[in-house]
CSV table of C-alpha atoms in Angstrom, one decimal:
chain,number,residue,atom,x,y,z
A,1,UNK,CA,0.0,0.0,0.0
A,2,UNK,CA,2.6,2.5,0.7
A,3,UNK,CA,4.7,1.9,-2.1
A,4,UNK,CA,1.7,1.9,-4.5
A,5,UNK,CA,0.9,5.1,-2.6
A,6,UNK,CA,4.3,6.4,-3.2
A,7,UNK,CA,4.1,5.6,-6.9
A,8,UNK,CA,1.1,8.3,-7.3
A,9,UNK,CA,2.6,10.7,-5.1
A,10,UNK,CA,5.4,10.7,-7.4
A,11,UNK,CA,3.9,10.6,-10.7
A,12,UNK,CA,1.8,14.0,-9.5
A,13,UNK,CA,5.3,15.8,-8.3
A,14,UNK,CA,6.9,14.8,-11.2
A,15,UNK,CA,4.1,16.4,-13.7
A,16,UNK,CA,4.4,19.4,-11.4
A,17,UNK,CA,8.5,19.5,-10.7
A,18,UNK,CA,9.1,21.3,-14.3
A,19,UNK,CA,6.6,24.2,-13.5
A,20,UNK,CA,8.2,24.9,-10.0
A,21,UNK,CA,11.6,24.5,-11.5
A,22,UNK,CA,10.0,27.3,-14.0
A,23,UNK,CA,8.6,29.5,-11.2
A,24,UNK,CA,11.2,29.7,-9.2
A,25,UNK,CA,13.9,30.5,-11.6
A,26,UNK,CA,11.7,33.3,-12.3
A,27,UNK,CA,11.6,34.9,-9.1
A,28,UNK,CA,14.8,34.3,-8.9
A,29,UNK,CA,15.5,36.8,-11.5
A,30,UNK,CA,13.1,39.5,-11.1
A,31,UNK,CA,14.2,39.6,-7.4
A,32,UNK,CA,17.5,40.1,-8.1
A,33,UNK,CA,16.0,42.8,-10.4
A,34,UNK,CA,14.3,44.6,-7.9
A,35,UNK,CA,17.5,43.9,-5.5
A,36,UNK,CA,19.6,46.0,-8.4
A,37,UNK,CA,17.1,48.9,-8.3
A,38,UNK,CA,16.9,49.0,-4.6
A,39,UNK,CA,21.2,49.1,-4.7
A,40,UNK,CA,21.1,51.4,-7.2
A,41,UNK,CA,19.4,54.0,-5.4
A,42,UNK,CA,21.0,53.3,-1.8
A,43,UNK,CA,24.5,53.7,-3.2
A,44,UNK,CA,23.9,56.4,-5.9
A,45,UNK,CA,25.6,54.1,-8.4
A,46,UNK,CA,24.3,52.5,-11.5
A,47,UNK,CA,23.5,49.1,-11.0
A,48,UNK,CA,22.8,45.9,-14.0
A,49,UNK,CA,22.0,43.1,-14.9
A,50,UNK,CA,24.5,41.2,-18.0
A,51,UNK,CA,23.1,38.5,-19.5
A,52,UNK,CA,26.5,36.5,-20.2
A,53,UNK,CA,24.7,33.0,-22.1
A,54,UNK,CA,20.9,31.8,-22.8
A,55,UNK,CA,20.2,28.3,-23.9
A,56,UNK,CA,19.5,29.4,-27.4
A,57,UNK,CA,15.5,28.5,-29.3
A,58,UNK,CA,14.8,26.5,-26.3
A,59,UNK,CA,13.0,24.1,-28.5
A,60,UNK,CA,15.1,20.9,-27.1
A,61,UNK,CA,15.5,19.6,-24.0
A,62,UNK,CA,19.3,18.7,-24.3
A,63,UNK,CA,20.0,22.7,-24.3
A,64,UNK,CA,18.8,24.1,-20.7
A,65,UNK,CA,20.2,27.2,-18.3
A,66,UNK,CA,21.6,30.5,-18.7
A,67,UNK,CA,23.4,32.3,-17.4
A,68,UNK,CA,23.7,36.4,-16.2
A,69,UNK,CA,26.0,38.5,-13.8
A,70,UNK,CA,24.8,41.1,-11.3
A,71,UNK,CA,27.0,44.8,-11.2
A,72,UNK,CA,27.8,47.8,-9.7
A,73,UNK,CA,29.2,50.3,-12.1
A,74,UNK,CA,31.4,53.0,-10.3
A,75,UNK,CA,29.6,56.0,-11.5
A,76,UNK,CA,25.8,57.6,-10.7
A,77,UNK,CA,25.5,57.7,-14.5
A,78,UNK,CA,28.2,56.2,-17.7
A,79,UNK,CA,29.6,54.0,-15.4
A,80,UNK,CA,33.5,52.9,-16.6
A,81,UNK,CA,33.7,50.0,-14.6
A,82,UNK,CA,32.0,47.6,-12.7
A,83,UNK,CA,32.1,45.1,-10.1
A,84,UNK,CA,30.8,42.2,-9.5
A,85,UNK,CA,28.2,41.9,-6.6
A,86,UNK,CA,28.8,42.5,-3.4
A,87,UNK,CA,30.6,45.5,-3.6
A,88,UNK,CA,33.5,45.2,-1.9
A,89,UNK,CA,34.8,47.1,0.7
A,90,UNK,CA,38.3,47.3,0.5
A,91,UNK,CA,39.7,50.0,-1.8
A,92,UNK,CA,42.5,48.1,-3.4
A,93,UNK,CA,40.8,47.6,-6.8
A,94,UNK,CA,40.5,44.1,-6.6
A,95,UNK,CA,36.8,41.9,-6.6
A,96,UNK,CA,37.1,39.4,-3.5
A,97,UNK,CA,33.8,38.1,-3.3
A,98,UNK,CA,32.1,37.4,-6.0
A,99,UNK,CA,29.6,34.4,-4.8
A,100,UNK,CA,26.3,36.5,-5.0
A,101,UNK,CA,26.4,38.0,-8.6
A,102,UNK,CA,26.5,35.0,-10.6
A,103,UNK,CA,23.9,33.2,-11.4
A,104,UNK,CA,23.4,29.9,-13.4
A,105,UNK,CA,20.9,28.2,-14.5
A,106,UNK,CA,22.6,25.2,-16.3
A,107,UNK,CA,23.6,21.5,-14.8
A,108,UNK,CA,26.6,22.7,-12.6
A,109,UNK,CA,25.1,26.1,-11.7
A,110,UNK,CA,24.2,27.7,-8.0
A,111,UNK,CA,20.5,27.8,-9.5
A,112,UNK,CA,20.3,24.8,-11.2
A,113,UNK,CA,16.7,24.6,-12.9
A,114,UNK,CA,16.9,21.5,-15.0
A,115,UNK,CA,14.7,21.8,-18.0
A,116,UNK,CA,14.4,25.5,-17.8
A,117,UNK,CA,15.8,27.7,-20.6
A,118,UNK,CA,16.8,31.2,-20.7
A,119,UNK,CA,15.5,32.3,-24.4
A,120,UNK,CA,17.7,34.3,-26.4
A,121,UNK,CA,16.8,37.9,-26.2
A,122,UNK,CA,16.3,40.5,-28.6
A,123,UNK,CA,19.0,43.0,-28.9
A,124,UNK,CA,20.5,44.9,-25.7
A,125,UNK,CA,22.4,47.8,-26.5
A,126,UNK,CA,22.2,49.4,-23.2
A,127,UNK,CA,23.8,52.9,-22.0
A,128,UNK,CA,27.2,53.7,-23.0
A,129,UNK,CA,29.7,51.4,-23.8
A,130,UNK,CA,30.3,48.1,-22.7
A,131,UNK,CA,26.6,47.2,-21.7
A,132,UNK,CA,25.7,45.4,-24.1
A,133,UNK,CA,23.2,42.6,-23.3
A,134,UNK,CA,22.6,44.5,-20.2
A,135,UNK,CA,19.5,45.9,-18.1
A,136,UNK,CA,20.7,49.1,-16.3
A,137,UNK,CA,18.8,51.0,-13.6
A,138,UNK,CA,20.1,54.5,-12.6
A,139,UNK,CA,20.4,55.7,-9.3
A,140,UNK,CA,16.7,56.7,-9.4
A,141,UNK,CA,15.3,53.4,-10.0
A,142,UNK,CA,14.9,54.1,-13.5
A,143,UNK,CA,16.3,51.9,-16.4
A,144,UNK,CA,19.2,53.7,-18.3
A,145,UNK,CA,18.2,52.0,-21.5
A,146,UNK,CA,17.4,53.4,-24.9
A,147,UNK,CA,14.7,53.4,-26.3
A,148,UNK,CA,15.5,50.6,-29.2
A,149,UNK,CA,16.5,48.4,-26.2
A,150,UNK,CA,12.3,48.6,-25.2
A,151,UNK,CA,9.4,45.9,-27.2
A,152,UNK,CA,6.7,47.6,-28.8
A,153,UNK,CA,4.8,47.0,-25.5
A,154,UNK,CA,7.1,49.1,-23.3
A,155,UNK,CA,9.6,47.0,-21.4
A,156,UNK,CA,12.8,45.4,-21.7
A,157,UNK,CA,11.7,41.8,-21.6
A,158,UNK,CA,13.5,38.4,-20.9
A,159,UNK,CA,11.9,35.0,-21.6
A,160,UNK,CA,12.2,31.8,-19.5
A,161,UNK,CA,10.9,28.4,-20.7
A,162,UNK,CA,10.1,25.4,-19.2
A,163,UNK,CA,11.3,22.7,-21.4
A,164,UNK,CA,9.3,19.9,-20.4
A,165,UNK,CA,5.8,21.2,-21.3
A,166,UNK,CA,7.1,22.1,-24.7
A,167,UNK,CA,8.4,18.9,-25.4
A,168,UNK,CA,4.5,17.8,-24.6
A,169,UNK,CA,3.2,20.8,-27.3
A,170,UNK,CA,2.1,23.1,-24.3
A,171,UNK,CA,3.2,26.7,-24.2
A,172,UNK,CA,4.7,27.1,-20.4
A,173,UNK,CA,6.9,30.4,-20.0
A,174,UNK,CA,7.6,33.2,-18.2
A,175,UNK,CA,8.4,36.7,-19.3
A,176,UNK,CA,9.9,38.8,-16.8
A,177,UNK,CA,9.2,42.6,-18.0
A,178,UNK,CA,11.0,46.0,-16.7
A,179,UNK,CA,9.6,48.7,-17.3
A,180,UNK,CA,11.2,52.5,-18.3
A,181,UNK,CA,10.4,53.5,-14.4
A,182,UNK,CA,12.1,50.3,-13.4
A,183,UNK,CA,9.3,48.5,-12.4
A,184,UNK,CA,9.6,44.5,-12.6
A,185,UNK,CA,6.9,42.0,-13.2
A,186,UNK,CA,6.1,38.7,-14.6
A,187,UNK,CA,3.5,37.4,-17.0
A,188,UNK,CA,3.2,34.0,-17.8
A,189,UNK,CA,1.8,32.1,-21.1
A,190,UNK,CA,-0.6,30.2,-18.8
A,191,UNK,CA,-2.5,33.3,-17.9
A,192,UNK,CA,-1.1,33.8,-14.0
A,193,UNK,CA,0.5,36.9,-13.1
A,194,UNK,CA,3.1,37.9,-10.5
């Protein structure tokens, strides 16, 4: 009885384990959105977010994770450099901790989401130079993008995709949207909203 018990229990999880793998690599990302505005302002520094390797078409399930890195440029606006999250607070120019700004989705990764793919995503040209493939917030909370950088709908927008689901012909992702005031929010292809 409990093993046959155990069986069902399982089978439901695992129809559900792809989704929550989904979600939470989600909220992974817009929170460490939000946490780059909230820096930005409080150390009157830019702050962004560098997308650094998606999974490509995520139309096979061989080809999952992604990859991004999480910054603190060294100026309130046309940053020069930029370091790594946390900032560090020894002045001698060099990153020592560097633990909390990369992020990895893939097999090996400190947020491994197996079966969940970071989409390629339309051009990034960002502020400046060198932030490309970037999302930039200003000391104000705003995002320091240009305009081309926005969809026709607004936002800068970043596409996660749960694998599983669209090896079964079902449309399962999330879009994480920023908008030009810096606000973050996520819509997903299921209808549910966060």
């Amino acid at each position: 009885i409990v093993a046959i018990t155990a069986a069902i229990g399982w089978g439901t999880m695992d129809k559900h384990l792809p989704r929550y793998r989904l979600m939470s690599a989600s909220k992974g990302m817009k929170a460490d959105l939000v946490n780059l505005q909230a820096l930005a302002v409080q150390t009157n520094r830019e702050t962004r977010l560098r997308l650094l390797d998606s999974a490509g078409s995520c139309e096979d399930l061989d080809t999952w994770g992604g990859q991004y890195v999480l910054e603190v440029g060294n100026r309130s606006s046309g940053s020069t450099s930029w370091e790594v999250i946390p900032m560090d607070a020894e002045e001698d120019g060099s990153d020592d901790d560097q633990t909390e700004g990369w992020m990895d989705l893939g097999e090996d990764g400190n947020r491994k989401a197996r079966f969940v793919c970071l989409q390629d995503w339309a051009e990034l040209t960002g502020p400046g130079t060198d932030s490309e493939d970037s999302v930039v917030f200003s000391p104000r909370g705003w995002l320091r993008n240009p305009v081309s950088d926005f969809s026709s709908s607004g936002y800068v927008e970043l596409e996660l995709v749960n694998l599983i689901a669209a090896s079964d012909g079902i449309n399962d992702r999330v879009t994480i949207k920023i908008s030009r005031a810096g606000m973050v929010r996520m819509e997903t292809s299921l209808g549910r909203q966060g």
